[in-house]
mmCIF file of N, CA and C in Angstrom:
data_model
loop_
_atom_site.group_PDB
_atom_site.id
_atom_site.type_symbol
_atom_site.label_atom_id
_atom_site.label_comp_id
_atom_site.label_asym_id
_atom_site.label_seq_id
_atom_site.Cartn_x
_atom_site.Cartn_y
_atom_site.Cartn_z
ATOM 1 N N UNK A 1 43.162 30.461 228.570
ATOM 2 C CA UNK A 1 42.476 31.552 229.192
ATOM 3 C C UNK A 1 41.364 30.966 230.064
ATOM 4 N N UNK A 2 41.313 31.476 231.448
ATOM 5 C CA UNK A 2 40.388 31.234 232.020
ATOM 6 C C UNK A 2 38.723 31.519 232.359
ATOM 7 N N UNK A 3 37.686 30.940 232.304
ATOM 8 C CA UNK A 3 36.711 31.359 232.259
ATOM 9 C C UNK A 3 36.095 30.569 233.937
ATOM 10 N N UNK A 4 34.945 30.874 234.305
ATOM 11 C CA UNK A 4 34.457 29.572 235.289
ATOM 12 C C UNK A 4 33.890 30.607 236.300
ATOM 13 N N UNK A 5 33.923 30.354 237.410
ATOM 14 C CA UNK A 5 33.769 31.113 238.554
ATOM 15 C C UNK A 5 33.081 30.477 239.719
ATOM 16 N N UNK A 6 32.285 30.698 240.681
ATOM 17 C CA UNK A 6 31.800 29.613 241.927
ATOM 18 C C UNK A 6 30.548 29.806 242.013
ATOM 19 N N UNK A 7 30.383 29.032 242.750
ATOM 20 C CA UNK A 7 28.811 28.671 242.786
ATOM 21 C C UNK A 7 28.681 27.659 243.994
ATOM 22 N N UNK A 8 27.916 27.236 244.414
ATOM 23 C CA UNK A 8 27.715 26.350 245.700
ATOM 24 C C UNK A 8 27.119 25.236 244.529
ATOM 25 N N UNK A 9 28.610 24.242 244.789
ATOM 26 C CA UNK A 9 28.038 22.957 244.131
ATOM 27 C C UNK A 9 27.762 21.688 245.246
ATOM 28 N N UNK A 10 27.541 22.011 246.126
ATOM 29 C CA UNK A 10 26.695 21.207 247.573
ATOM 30 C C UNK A 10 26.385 22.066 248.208
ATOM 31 N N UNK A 11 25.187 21.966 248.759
ATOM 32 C CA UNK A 11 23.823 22.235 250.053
ATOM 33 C C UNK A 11 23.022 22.255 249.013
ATOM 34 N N UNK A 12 22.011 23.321 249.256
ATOM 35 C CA UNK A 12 20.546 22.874 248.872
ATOM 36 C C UNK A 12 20.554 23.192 246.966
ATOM 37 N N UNK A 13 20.945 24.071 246.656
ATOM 38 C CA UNK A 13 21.329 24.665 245.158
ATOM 39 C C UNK A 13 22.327 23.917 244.284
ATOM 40 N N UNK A 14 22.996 22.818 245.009
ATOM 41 C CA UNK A 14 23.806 21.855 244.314
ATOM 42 C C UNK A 14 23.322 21.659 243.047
ATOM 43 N N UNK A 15 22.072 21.086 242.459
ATOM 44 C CA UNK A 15 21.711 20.868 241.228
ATOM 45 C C UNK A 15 21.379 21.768 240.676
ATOM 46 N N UNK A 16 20.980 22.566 240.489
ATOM 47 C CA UNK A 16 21.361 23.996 239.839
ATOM 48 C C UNK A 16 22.766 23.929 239.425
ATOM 49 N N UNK A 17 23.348 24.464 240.756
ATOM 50 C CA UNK A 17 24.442 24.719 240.140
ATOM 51 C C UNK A 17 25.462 24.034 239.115
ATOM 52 N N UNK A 18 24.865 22.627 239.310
ATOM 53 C CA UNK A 18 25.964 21.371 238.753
ATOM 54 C C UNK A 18 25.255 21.894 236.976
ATOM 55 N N UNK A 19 24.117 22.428 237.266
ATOM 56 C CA UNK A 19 23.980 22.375 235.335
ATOM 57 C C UNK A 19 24.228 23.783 235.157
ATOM 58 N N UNK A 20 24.604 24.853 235.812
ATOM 59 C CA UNK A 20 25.519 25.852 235.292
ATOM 60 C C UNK A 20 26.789 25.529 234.730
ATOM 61 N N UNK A 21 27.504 24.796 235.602
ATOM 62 C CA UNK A 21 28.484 24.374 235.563
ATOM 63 C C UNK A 21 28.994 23.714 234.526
ATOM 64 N N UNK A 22 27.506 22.597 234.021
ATOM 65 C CA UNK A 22 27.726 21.733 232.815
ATOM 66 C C UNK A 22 27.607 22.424 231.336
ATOM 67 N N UNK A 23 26.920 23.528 231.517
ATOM 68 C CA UNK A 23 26.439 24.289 230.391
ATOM 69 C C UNK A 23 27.537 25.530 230.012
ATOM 70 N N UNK A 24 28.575 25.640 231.258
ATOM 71 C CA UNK A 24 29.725 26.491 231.065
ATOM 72 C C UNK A 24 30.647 25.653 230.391
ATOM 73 N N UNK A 25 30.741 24.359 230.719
ATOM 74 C CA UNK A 25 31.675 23.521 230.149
ATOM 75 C C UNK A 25 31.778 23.054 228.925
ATOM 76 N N UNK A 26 30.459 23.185 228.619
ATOM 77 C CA UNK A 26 29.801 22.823 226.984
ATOM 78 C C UNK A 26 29.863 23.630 226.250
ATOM 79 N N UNK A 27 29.994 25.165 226.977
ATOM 80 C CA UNK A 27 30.363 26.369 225.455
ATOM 81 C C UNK A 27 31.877 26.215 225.593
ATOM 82 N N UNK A 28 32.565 26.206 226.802
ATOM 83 C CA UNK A 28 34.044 26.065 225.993
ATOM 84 C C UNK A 28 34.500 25.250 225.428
ATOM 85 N N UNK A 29 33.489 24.066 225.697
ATOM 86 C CA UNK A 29 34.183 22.919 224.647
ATOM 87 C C UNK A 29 33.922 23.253 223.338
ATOM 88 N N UNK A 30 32.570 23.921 222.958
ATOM 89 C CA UNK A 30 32.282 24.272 221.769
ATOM 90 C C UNK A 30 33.375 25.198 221.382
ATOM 91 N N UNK A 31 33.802 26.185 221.583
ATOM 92 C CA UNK A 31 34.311 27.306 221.388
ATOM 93 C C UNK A 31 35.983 26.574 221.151
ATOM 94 N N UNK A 32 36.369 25.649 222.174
ATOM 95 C CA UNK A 32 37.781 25.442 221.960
ATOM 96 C C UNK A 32 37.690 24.543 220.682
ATOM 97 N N UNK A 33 36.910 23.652 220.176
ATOM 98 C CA UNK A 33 36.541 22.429 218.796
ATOM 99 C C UNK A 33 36.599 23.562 217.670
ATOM 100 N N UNK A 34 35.575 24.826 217.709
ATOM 101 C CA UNK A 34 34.920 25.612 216.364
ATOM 102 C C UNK A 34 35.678 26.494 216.457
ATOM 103 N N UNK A 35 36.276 27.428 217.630
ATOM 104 C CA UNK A 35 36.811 28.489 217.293
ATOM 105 C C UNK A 35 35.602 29.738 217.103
ATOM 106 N N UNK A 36 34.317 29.191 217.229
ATOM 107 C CA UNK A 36 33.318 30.396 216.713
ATOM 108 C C UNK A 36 32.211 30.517 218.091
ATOM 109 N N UNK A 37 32.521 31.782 218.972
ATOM 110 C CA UNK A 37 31.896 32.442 219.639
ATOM 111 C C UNK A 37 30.126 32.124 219.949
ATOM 112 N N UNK A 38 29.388 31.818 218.714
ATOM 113 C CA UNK A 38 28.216 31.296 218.419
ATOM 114 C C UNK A 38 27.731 30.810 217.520
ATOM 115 N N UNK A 39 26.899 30.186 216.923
ATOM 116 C CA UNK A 39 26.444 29.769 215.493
ATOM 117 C C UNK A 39 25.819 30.481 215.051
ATOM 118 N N UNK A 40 25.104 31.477 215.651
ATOM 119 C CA UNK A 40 24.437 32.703 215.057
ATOM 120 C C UNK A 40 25.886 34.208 214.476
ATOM 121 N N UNK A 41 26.894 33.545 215.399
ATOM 122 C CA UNK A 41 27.933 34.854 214.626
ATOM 123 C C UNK A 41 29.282 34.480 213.847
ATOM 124 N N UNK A 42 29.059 35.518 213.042
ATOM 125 C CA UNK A 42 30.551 35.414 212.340
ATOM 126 C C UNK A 42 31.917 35.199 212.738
ATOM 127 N N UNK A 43 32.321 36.168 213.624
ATOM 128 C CA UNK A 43 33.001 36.469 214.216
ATOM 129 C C UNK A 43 33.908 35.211 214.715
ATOM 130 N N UNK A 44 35.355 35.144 214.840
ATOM 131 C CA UNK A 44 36.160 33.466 215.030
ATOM 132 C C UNK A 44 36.456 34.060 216.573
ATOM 133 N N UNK A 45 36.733 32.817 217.470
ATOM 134 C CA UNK A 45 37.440 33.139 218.490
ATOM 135 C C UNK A 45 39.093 33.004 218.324
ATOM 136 N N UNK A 46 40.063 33.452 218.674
ATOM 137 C CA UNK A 46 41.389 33.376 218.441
ATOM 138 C C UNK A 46 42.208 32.255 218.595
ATOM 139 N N UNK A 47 42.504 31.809 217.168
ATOM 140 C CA UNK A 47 43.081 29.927 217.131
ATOM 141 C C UNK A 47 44.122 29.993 217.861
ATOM 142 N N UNK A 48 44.515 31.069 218.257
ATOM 143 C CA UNK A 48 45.716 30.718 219.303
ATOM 144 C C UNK A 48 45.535 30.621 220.746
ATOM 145 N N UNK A 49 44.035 30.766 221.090
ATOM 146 C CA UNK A 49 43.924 31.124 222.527
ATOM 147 C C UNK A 49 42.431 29.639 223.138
ATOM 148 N N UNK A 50 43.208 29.103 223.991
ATOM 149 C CA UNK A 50 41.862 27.905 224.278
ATOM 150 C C UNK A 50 41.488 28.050 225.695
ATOM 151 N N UNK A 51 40.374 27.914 225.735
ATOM 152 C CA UNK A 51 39.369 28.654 227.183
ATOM 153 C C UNK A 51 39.818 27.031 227.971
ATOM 154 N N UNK A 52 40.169 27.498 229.009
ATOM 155 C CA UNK A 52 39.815 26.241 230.038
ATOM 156 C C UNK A 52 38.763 26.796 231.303
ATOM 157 N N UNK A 53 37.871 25.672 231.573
ATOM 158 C CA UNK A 53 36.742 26.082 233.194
ATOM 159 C C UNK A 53 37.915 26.080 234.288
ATOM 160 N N UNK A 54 37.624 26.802 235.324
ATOM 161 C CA UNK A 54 38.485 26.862 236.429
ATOM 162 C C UNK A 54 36.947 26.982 237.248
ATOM 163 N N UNK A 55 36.486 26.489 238.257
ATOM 164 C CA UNK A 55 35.233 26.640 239.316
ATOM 165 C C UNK A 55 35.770 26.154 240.254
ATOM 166 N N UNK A 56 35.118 26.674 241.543
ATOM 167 C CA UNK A 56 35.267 26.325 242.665
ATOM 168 C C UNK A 56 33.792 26.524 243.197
ATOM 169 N N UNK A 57 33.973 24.999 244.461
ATOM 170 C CA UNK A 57 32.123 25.374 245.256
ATOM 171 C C UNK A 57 32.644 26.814 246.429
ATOM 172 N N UNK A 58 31.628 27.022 246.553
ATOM 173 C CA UNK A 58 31.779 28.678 247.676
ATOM 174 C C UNK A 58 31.400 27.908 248.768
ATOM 175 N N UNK A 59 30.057 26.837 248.998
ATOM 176 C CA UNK A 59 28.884 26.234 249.675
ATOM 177 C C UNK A 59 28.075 27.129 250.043
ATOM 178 N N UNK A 60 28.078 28.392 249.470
ATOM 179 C CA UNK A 60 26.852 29.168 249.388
ATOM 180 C C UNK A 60 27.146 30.196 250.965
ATOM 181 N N UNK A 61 28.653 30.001 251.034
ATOM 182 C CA UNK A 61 29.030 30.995 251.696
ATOM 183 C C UNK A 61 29.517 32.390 251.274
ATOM 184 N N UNK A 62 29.272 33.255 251.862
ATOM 185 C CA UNK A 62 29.871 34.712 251.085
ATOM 186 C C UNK A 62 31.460 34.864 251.774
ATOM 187 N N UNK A 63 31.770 34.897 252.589
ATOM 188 C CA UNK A 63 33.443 34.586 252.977
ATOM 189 C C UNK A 63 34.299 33.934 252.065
ATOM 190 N N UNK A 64 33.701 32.667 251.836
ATOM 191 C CA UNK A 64 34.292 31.751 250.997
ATOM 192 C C UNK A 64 34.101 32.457 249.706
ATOM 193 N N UNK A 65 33.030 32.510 249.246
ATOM 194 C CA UNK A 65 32.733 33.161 247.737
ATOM 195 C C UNK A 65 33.811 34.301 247.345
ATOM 196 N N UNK A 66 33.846 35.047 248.278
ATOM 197 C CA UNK A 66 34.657 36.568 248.217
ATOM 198 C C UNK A 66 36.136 35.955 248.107
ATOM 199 N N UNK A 67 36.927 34.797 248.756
ATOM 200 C CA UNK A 67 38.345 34.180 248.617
ATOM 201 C C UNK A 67 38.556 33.720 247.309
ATOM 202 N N UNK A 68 37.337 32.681 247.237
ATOM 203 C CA UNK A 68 37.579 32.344 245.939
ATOM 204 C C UNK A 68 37.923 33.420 244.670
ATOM 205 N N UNK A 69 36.699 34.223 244.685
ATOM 206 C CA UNK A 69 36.600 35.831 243.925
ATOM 207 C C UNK A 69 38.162 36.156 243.957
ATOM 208 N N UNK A 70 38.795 36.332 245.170
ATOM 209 C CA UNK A 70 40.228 36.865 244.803
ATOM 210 C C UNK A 70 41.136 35.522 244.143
ATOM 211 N N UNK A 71 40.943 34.888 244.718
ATOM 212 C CA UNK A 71 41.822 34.042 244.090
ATOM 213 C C UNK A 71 42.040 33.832 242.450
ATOM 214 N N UNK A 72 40.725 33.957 242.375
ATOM 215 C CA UNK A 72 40.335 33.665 240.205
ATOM 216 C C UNK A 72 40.677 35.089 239.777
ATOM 217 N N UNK A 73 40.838 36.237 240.286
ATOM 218 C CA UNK A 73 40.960 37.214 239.893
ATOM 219 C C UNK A 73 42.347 37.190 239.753
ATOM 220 N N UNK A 74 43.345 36.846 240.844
ATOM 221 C CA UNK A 74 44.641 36.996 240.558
ATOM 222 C C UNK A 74 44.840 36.148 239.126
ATOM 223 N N UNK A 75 44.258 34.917 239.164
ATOM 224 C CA UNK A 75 45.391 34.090 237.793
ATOM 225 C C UNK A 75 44.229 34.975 236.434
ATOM 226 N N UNK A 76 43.919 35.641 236.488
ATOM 227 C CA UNK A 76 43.583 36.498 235.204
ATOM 228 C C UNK A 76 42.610 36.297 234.624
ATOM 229 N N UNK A 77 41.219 35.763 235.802
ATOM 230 C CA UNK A 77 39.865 34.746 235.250
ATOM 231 C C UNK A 77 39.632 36.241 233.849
ATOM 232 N N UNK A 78 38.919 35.106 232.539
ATOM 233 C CA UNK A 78 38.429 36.583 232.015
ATOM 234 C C UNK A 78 36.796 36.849 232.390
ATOM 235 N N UNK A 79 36.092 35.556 232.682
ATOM 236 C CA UNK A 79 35.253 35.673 232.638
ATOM 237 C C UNK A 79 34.941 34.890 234.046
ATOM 238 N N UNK A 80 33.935 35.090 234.876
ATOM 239 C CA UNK A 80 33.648 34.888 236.316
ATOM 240 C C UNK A 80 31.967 34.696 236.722
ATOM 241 N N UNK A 81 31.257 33.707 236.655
ATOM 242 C CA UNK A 81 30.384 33.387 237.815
ATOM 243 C C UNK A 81 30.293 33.195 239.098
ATOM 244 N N UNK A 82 29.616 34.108 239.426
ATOM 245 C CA UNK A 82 29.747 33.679 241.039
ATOM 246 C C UNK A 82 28.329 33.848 241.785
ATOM 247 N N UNK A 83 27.652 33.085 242.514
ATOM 248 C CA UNK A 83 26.324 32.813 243.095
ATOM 249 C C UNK A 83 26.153 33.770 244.204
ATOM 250 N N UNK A 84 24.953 34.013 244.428
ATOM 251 C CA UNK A 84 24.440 35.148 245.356
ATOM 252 C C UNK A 84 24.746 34.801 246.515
ATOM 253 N N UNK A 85 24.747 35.199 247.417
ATOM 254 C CA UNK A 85 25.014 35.121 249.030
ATOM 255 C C UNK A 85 23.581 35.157 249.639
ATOM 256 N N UNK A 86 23.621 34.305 250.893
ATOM 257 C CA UNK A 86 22.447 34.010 251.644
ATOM 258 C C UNK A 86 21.329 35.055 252.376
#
C-alpha cells in the first residue's frame, strides 16, 4: 500500500523537505517491522498489508505538483503529502 506524496526536494525548501521525507520513511519502516500504528496505541496494523513510500520532487511547482497529484492518485496512494504552491 502506498503512502508518500511530493514535495520540492530541490530549490530553496530542499532540506525541509528531505526530513519530511526521512521522517515519512521512518514511520513506515516502523509500522512495516511492528505492525503497530504507534507506541502509544493498541490497535495492530494489518500483517497482511506493508506500506511502501512512493514521493516525487514537484520543484515547488504547482503544474508539476497537480501531475504528480494525479498520477499517485491513480495507483491508489492511501495517504498523500503534497507542498504548498508559490
Amino acid at each position: 500500500m502506498n503512502v508518500g506524496g511530493t514535495q520540492s526536494l530541490t530549490g530553496p525548501f530542499a532540506e525541509d523537505s528531505a526530513a519530511v521525507l526521512m521522517a515519512i520513511q521512518d514511520y513506515v519502516k516502523y509500522v512495516n517491522a511492528t505492525k503497530i500504528l504507534a507506541p502509544w496505541r493498541k490497535d495492530k496494523f494489518p500483517a497482511d498489508i506493508t506500506l511502501e513510500v512512493v514521493w516525487r520532487d514537484d520543484e515547488l511547482k504547482p503544474a508539476k505538483a497537480l501531475t504528480i497529484y494525479e498520477e499517485l492518485k491513480s495507483k491508489g496512494m492511501l495517504l498523500g503529502r503534497i507542498s504548498g504552491s508559490p
